[in-house]
Amino acid sequence: MAHWEVELVGYGRDDHGDVITDDGEIIGVWSLVDDVFVTFTPNGTDRNIFSEPFVGTLCAKIVDWHNNR
């Protein structure tokens, strides 16, 4: 059983990567901006819809967004 709903692939070693759900669906990309903010850009768009200094808050917003689309 997974203990997470989304994963920021490569977070902690890279400055960007895929965002995947616990069932393996790639739903967008994350990026680190100025070593402070982490953004989320959904697939099919070229603009981020969330930008947060805390990864947990960003992930919660991504999960809410994904569950409500």
PDB file of N, CA and C in Angstrom:
ATOM      1  N   MET A   1       0.843  -1.187   0.000  1.00  0.00           N
ATOM      2  CA  MET A   1       0.000   0.000   0.000  1.00  0.00           C
ATOM      3  C   MET A   1       0.885   1.247   0.000  1.00  0.00           C
ATOM      4  N   ALA A   2       0.611   2.188  -0.870  1.00  0.00           N
ATOM      5  CA  ALA A   2       1.377   3.425  -0.958  1.00  0.00           C
ATOM      6  C   ALA A   2       0.998   4.356   0.191  1.00  0.00           C
ATOM      7  N   HIS A   3       1.976   5.106   0.664  1.00  0.00           N
ATOM      8  CA  HIS A   3       1.740   6.073   1.738  1.00  0.00           C
ATOM      9  C   HIS A   3       1.759   7.505   1.205  1.00  0.00           C
ATOM     10  N   TRP A   4       1.721   7.649  -0.075  1.00  0.00           N
ATOM     11  CA  TRP A   4       1.715   8.972  -0.700  1.00  0.00           C
ATOM     12  C   TRP A   4       0.723   8.954  -1.851  1.00  0.00           C
ATOM     13  N   GLU A   5       0.250  10.139  -2.220  1.00  0.00           N
ATOM     14  CA  GLU A   5      -0.684  10.229  -3.344  1.00  0.00           C
ATOM     15  C   GLU A   5      -0.029  10.802  -4.586  1.00  0.00           C
ATOM     16  N   VAL A   6       0.984  11.647  -4.416  1.00  0.00           N
ATOM     17  CA  VAL A   6       1.783  12.138  -5.537  1.00  0.00           C
ATOM     18  C   VAL A   6       3.249  12.131  -5.123  1.00  0.00           C
ATOM     19  N   GLU A   7       4.103  11.969  -6.115  1.00  0.00           N
ATOM     20  CA  GLU A   7       5.546  11.997  -5.880  1.00  0.00           C
ATOM     21  C   GLU A   7       6.178  13.006  -6.816  1.00  0.00           C
ATOM     22  N   LEU A   8       7.096  13.815  -6.277  1.00  0.00           N
ATOM     23  CA  LEU A   8       7.893  14.723  -7.096  1.00  0.00           C
ATOM     24  C   LEU A   8       9.187  13.975  -7.400  1.00  0.00           C
ATOM     25  N   VAL A   9       9.244  13.370  -8.565  1.00  0.00           N
ATOM     26  CA  VAL A   9      10.368  12.507  -8.928  1.00  0.00           C
ATOM     27  C   VAL A   9      11.656  13.336  -8.979  1.00  0.00           C
ATOM     28  N   GLY A  10      12.639  12.913  -8.219  1.00  0.00           N
ATOM     29  CA  GLY A  10      13.942  13.583  -8.211  1.00  0.00           C
ATOM     30  C   GLY A  10      14.055  14.720  -7.229  1.00  0.00           C
ATOM     31  N   TYR A  11      12.990  15.025  -6.499  1.00  0.00           N
ATOM     32  CA  TYR A  11      13.072  16.135  -5.541  1.00  0.00           C
ATOM     33  C   TYR A  11      14.155  15.833  -4.499  1.00  0.00           C
ATOM     34  N   GLY A  12      14.993  16.822  -4.235  1.00  0.00           N
ATOM     35  CA  GLY A  12      16.092  16.657  -3.295  1.00  0.00           C
ATOM     36  C   GLY A  12      17.427  16.453  -3.983  1.00  0.00           C
ATOM     37  N   ARG A  13      17.390  16.084  -5.269  1.00  0.00           N
ATOM     38  CA  ARG A  13      18.649  15.938  -6.009  1.00  0.00           C
ATOM     39  C   ARG A  13      18.619  16.681  -7.344  1.00  0.00           C
ATOM     40  N   ASP A  14      17.433  16.950  -7.876  1.00  0.00           N
ATOM     41  CA  ASP A  14      17.289  17.657  -9.154  1.00  0.00           C
ATOM     42  C   ASP A  14      16.537  18.967  -8.922  1.00  0.00           C
ATOM     43  N   ASP A  15      16.519  19.829  -9.944  1.00  0.00           N
ATOM     44  CA  ASP A  15      15.763  21.081  -9.819  1.00  0.00           C
ATOM     45  C   ASP A  15      14.447  21.057 -10.584  1.00  0.00           C
ATOM     46  N   HIS A  16      14.104  19.894 -11.155  1.00  0.00           N
ATOM     47  CA  HIS A  16      12.812  19.706 -11.822  1.00  0.00           C
ATOM     48  C   HIS A  16      12.608  18.217 -12.075  1.00  0.00           C
ATOM     49  N   GLY A  17      11.357  17.852 -12.337  1.00  0.00           N
ATOM     50  CA  GLY A  17      11.066  16.455 -12.623  1.00  0.00           C
ATOM     51  C   GLY A  17       9.581  16.226 -12.784  1.00  0.00           C
ATOM     52  N   ASP A  18       9.225  14.982 -13.030  1.00  0.00           N
ATOM     53  CA  ASP A  18       7.822  14.614 -13.204  1.00  0.00           C
ATOM     54  C   ASP A  18       7.100  14.569 -11.861  1.00  0.00           C
ATOM     55  N   VAL A  19       5.790  14.785 -11.935  1.00  0.00           N
ATOM     56  CA  VAL A  19       4.900  14.562 -10.798  1.00  0.00           C
ATOM     57  C   VAL A  19       4.037  13.367 -11.176  1.00  0.00           C
ATOM     58  N   ILE A  20       4.097  12.316 -10.356  1.00  0.00           N
ATOM     59  CA  ILE A  20       3.325  11.115 -10.654  1.00  0.00           C
ATOM     60  C   ILE A  20       2.397  10.787  -9.487  1.00  0.00           C
ATOM     61  N   THR A  21       1.276  10.177  -9.823  1.00  0.00           N
ATOM     62  CA  THR A  21       0.328   9.743  -8.803  1.00  0.00           C
ATOM     63  C   THR A  21       0.759   8.387  -8.270  1.00  0.00           C
ATOM     64  N   ASP A  22       0.113   7.964  -7.201  1.00  0.00           N
ATOM     65  CA  ASP A  22       0.474   6.673  -6.612  1.00  0.00           C
ATOM     66  C   ASP A  22       0.137   5.490  -7.517  1.00  0.00           C
ATOM     67  N   ASP A  23      -0.693   5.738  -8.547  1.00  0.00           N
ATOM     68  CA  ASP A  23      -0.972   4.657  -9.504  1.00  0.00           C
ATOM     69  C   ASP A  23      -0.124   4.766 -10.778  1.00  0.00           C
ATOM     70  N   GLY A  24       0.884   5.658 -10.765  1.00  0.00           N
ATOM     71  CA  GLY A  24       1.840   5.740 -11.859  1.00  0.00           C
ATOM     72  C   GLY A  24       1.525   6.706 -12.979  1.00  0.00           C
ATOM     73  N   GLU A  25       0.455   7.484 -12.859  1.00  0.00           N
ATOM     74  CA  GLU A  25       0.094   8.454 -13.896  1.00  0.00           C
ATOM     75  C   GLU A  25       0.953   9.711 -13.752  1.00  0.00           C
ATOM     76  N   ILE A  26       1.612  10.114 -14.830  1.00  0.00           N
ATOM     77  CA  ILE A  26       2.368  11.372 -14.839  1.00  0.00           C
ATOM     78  C   ILE A  26       1.372  12.489 -15.123  1.00  0.00           C
ATOM     79  N   ILE A  27       1.208  13.402 -14.160  1.00  0.00           N
ATOM     80  CA  ILE A  27       0.190  14.450 -14.298  1.00  0.00           C
ATOM     81  C   ILE A  27       0.772  15.833 -14.551  1.00  0.00           C
ATOM     82  N   GLY A  28       2.096  15.950 -14.512  1.00  0.00           N
ATOM     83  CA  GLY A  28       2.723  17.242 -14.761  1.00  0.00           C
ATOM     84  C   GLY A  28       4.179  17.219 -14.350  1.00  0.00           C
ATOM     85  N   VAL A  29       4.720  18.421 -14.173  1.00  0.00           N
ATOM     86  CA  VAL A  29       6.118  18.563 -13.767  1.00  0.00           C
ATOM     87  C   VAL A  29       6.225  19.537 -12.607  1.00  0.00           C
ATOM     88  N   TRP A  30       7.260  19.360 -11.817  1.00  0.00           N
ATOM     89  CA  TRP A  30       7.587  20.298 -10.758  1.00  0.00           C
ATOM     90  C   TRP A  30       8.903  20.967 -11.116  1.00  0.00           C
ATOM     91  N   SER A  31       9.129  22.164 -10.574  1.00  0.00           N
ATOM     92  CA  SER A  31      10.389  22.882 -10.768  1.00  0.00           C
ATOM     93  C   SER A  31      10.733  23.634  -9.497  1.00  0.00           C
ATOM     94  N   LEU A  32      12.018  23.702  -9.198  1.00  0.00           N
ATOM     95  CA  LEU A  32      12.519  24.483  -8.078  1.00  0.00           C
ATOM     96  C   LEU A  32      12.938  25.849  -8.607  1.00  0.00           C
ATOM     97  N   VAL A  33      12.440  26.899  -7.975  1.00  0.00           N
ATOM     98  CA  VAL A  33      12.719  28.266  -8.418  1.00  0.00           C
ATOM     99  C   VAL A  33      13.492  28.989  -7.315  1.00  0.00           C
ATOM    100  N   ASP A  34      14.674  29.482  -7.654  1.00  0.00           N
ATOM    101  CA  ASP A  34      15.529  30.232  -6.723  1.00  0.00           C
ATOM    102  C   ASP A  34      15.814  29.472  -5.433  1.00  0.00           C
ATOM    103  N   ASP A  35      15.841  28.157  -5.501  1.00  0.00           N
ATOM    104  CA  ASP A  35      16.092  27.306  -4.329  1.00  0.00           C
ATOM    105  C   ASP A  35      15.129  27.566  -3.178  1.00  0.00           C
ATOM    106  N   VAL A  36      13.957  28.137  -3.480  1.00  0.00           N
ATOM    107  CA  VAL A  36      12.988  28.467  -2.430  1.00  0.00           C
ATOM    108  C   VAL A  36      11.608  27.913  -2.745  1.00  0.00           C
ATOM    109  N   PHE A  37      11.090  28.201  -3.914  1.00  0.00           N
ATOM    110  CA  PHE A  37       9.726  27.833  -4.278  1.00  0.00           C
ATOM    111  C   PHE A  37       9.720  26.607  -5.177  1.00  0.00           C
ATOM    112  N   VAL A  38       8.733  25.749  -4.967  1.00  0.00           N
ATOM    113  CA  VAL A  38       8.521  24.594  -5.836  1.00  0.00           C
ATOM    114  C   VAL A  38       7.209  24.828  -6.567  1.00  0.00           C
ATOM    115  N   THR A  39       7.239  24.705  -7.899  1.00  0.00           N
ATOM    116  CA  THR A  39       6.053  24.955  -8.712  1.00  0.00           C
ATOM    117  C   THR A  39       5.521  23.655  -9.297  1.00  0.00           C
ATOM    118  N   PHE A  40       4.247  23.697  -9.692  1.00  0.00           N
ATOM    119  CA  PHE A  40       3.626  22.569 -10.377  1.00  0.00           C
ATOM    120  C   PHE A  40       2.981  23.068 -11.649  1.00  0.00           C
ATOM    121  N   THR A  41       3.325  22.416 -12.771  1.00  0.00           N
ATOM    122  CA  THR A  41       2.743  22.713 -14.073  1.00  0.00           C
ATOM    123  C   THR A  41       2.089  21.440 -14.594  1.00  0.00           C
ATOM    124  N   PRO A  42       0.761  21.456 -14.775  1.00  0.00           N
ATOM    125  CA  PRO A  42       0.077  20.253 -15.268  1.00  0.00           C
ATOM    126  C   PRO A  42       0.443  19.939 -16.713  1.00  0.00           C
ATOM    127  N   ASN A  43       0.315  18.674 -17.085  1.00  0.00           N
ATOM    128  CA  ASN A  43       0.498  18.280 -18.487  1.00  0.00           C
ATOM    129  C   ASN A  43      -0.464  19.075 -19.365  1.00  0.00           C
ATOM    130  N   GLY A  44       0.001  19.441 -20.533  1.00  0.00           N
ATOM    131  CA  GLY A  44      -0.834  20.144 -21.500  1.00  0.00           C
ATOM    132  C   GLY A  44      -0.846  21.653 -21.319  1.00  0.00           C
ATOM    133  N   THR A  45      -0.103  22.164 -20.347  1.00  0.00           N
ATOM    134  CA  THR A  45      -0.017  23.615 -20.144  1.00  0.00           C
ATOM    135  C   THR A  45       1.448  24.022 -20.102  1.00  0.00           C
ATOM    136  N   ASP A  46       1.685  25.308 -20.238  1.00  0.00           N
ATOM    137  CA  ASP A  46       3.056  25.793 -20.143  1.00  0.00           C
ATOM    138  C   ASP A  46       3.241  26.755 -18.980  1.00  0.00           C
ATOM    139  N   ARG A  47       2.233  26.849 -18.105  1.00  0.00           N
ATOM    140  CA  ARG A  47       2.312  27.742 -16.945  1.00  0.00           C
ATOM    141  C   ARG A  47       2.024  26.952 -15.678  1.00  0.00           C
ATOM    142  N   ASN A  48       2.762  27.296 -14.620  1.00  0.00           N
ATOM    143  CA  ASN A  48       2.497  26.607 -13.359  1.00  0.00           C
ATOM    144  C   ASN A  48       1.194  27.129 -12.755  1.00  0.00           C
ATOM    145  N   ILE A  49       0.526  26.255 -12.016  1.00  0.00           N
ATOM    146  CA  ILE A  49      -0.717  26.654 -11.355  1.00  0.00           C
ATOM    147  C   ILE A  49      -0.542  26.760  -9.847  1.00  0.00           C
ATOM    148  N   PHE A  50       0.564  26.221  -9.325  1.00  0.00           N
ATOM    149  CA  PHE A  50       0.859  26.324  -7.899  1.00  0.00           C
ATOM    150  C   PHE A  50       2.338  26.634  -7.716  1.00  0.00           C
ATOM    151  N   SER A  51       2.627  27.432  -6.687  1.00  0.00           N
ATOM    152  CA  SER A  51       3.996  27.737  -6.307  1.00  0.00           C
ATOM    153  C   SER A  51       4.019  27.854  -4.785  1.00  0.00           C
ATOM    154  N   GLU A  52       4.827  27.035  -4.145  1.00  0.00           N
ATOM    155  CA  GLU A  52       4.850  26.968  -2.686  1.00  0.00           C
ATOM    156  C   GLU A  52       6.284  26.837  -2.173  1.00  0.00           C
ATOM    157  N   PRO A  53       6.557  27.399  -0.999  1.00  0.00           N
ATOM    158  CA  PRO A  53       7.870  27.175  -0.397  1.00  0.00           C
ATOM    159  C   PRO A  53       7.964  25.837   0.329  1.00  0.00           C
ATOM    160  N   PHE A  54       6.827  25.217   0.614  1.00  0.00           N
ATOM    161  CA  PHE A  54       6.810  23.957   1.347  1.00  0.00           C
ATOM    162  C   PHE A  54       6.275  22.836   0.449  1.00  0.00           C
ATOM    163  N   VAL A  55       7.052  21.768   0.319  1.00  0.00           N
ATOM    164  CA  VAL A  55       6.696  20.660  -0.570  1.00  0.00           C
ATOM    165  C   VAL A  55       5.394  19.996  -0.125  1.00  0.00           C
ATOM    166  N   GLY A  56       5.198  19.820   1.165  1.00  0.00           N
ATOM    167  CA  GLY A  56       3.977  19.187   1.652  1.00  0.00           C
ATOM    168  C   GLY A  56       2.733  19.953   1.258  1.00  0.00           C
ATOM    169  N   THR A  57       2.797  21.279   1.356  1.00  0.00           N
ATOM    170  CA  THR A  57       1.669  22.124   0.952  1.00  0.00           C
ATOM    171  C   THR A  57       1.433  22.014  -0.540  1.00  0.00           C
ATOM    172  N   LEU A  58       2.510  22.020  -1.325  1.00  0.00           N
ATOM    173  CA  LEU A  58       2.378  21.869  -2.773  1.00  0.00           C
ATOM    174  C   LEU A  58       1.730  20.536  -3.113  1.00  0.00           C
ATOM    175  N   CYS A  59       2.192  19.464  -2.498  1.00  0.00           N
ATOM    176  CA  CYS A  59       1.629  18.139  -2.790  1.00  0.00           C
ATOM    177  C   CYS A  59       0.148  18.075  -2.431  1.00  0.00           C
ATOM    178  N   ALA A  60      -0.241  18.675  -1.302  1.00  0.00           N
ATOM    179  CA  ALA A  60      -1.654  18.687  -0.911  1.00  0.00           C
ATOM    180  C   ALA A  60      -2.491  19.422  -1.947  1.00  0.00           C
ATOM    181  N   LYS A  61      -1.988  20.540  -2.460  1.00  0.00           N
ATOM    182  CA  LYS A  61      -2.709  21.289  -3.500  1.00  0.00           C
ATOM    183  C   LYS A  61      -2.814  20.479  -4.790  1.00  0.00           C
ATOM    184  N   ILE A  62      -1.740  19.789  -5.151  1.00  0.00           N
ATOM    185  CA  ILE A  62      -1.763  18.964  -6.355  1.00  0.00           C
ATOM    186  C   ILE A  62      -2.792  17.848  -6.214  1.00  0.00           C
ATOM    187  N   VAL A  63      -2.823  17.190  -5.067  1.00  0.00           N
ATOM    188  CA  VAL A  63      -3.781  16.113  -4.827  1.00  0.00           C
ATOM    189  C   VAL A  63      -5.200  16.645  -4.921  1.00  0.00           C
ATOM    190  N   ASP A  64      -5.495  17.779  -4.278  1.00  0.00           N
ATOM    191  CA  ASP A  64      -6.831  18.371  -4.355  1.00  0.00           C
ATOM    192  C   ASP A  64      -7.198  18.703  -5.791  1.00  0.00           C
ATOM    193  N   TRP A  65      -6.277  19.329  -6.517  1.00  0.00           N
ATOM    194  CA  TRP A  65      -6.506  19.677  -7.920  1.00  0.00           C
ATOM    195  C   TRP A  65      -6.797  18.413  -8.734  1.00  0.00           C
ATOM    196  N   HIS A  66      -5.955  17.391  -8.560  1.00  0.00           N
ATOM    197  CA  HIS A  66      -6.104  16.159  -9.335  1.00  0.00           C
ATOM    198  C   HIS A  66      -7.430  15.452  -9.020  1.00  0.00           C
ATOM    199  N   ASN A  67      -7.804  15.412  -7.779  1.00  0.00           N
ATOM    200  CA  ASN A  67      -9.048  14.742  -7.386  1.00  0.00           C
ATOM    201  C   ASN A  67     -10.305  15.490  -7.840  1.00  0.00           C
ATOM    202  N   ASN A  68     -10.185  16.778  -8.100  1.00  0.00           N
ATOM    203  CA  ASN A  68     -11.337  17.594  -8.472  1.00  0.00           C
ATOM    204  C   ASN A  68     -11.423  17.963  -9.948  1.00  0.00           C
ATOM    205  N   ARG A  69     -10.527  17.416 -10.770  1.00  0.00           N
ATOM    206  CA  ARG A  69     -10.616  17.780 -12.190  1.00  0.00           C
ATOM    207  C   ARG A  69     -11.527  16.850 -12.927  1.00  0.00           C
TER     208      ARG A  69
END
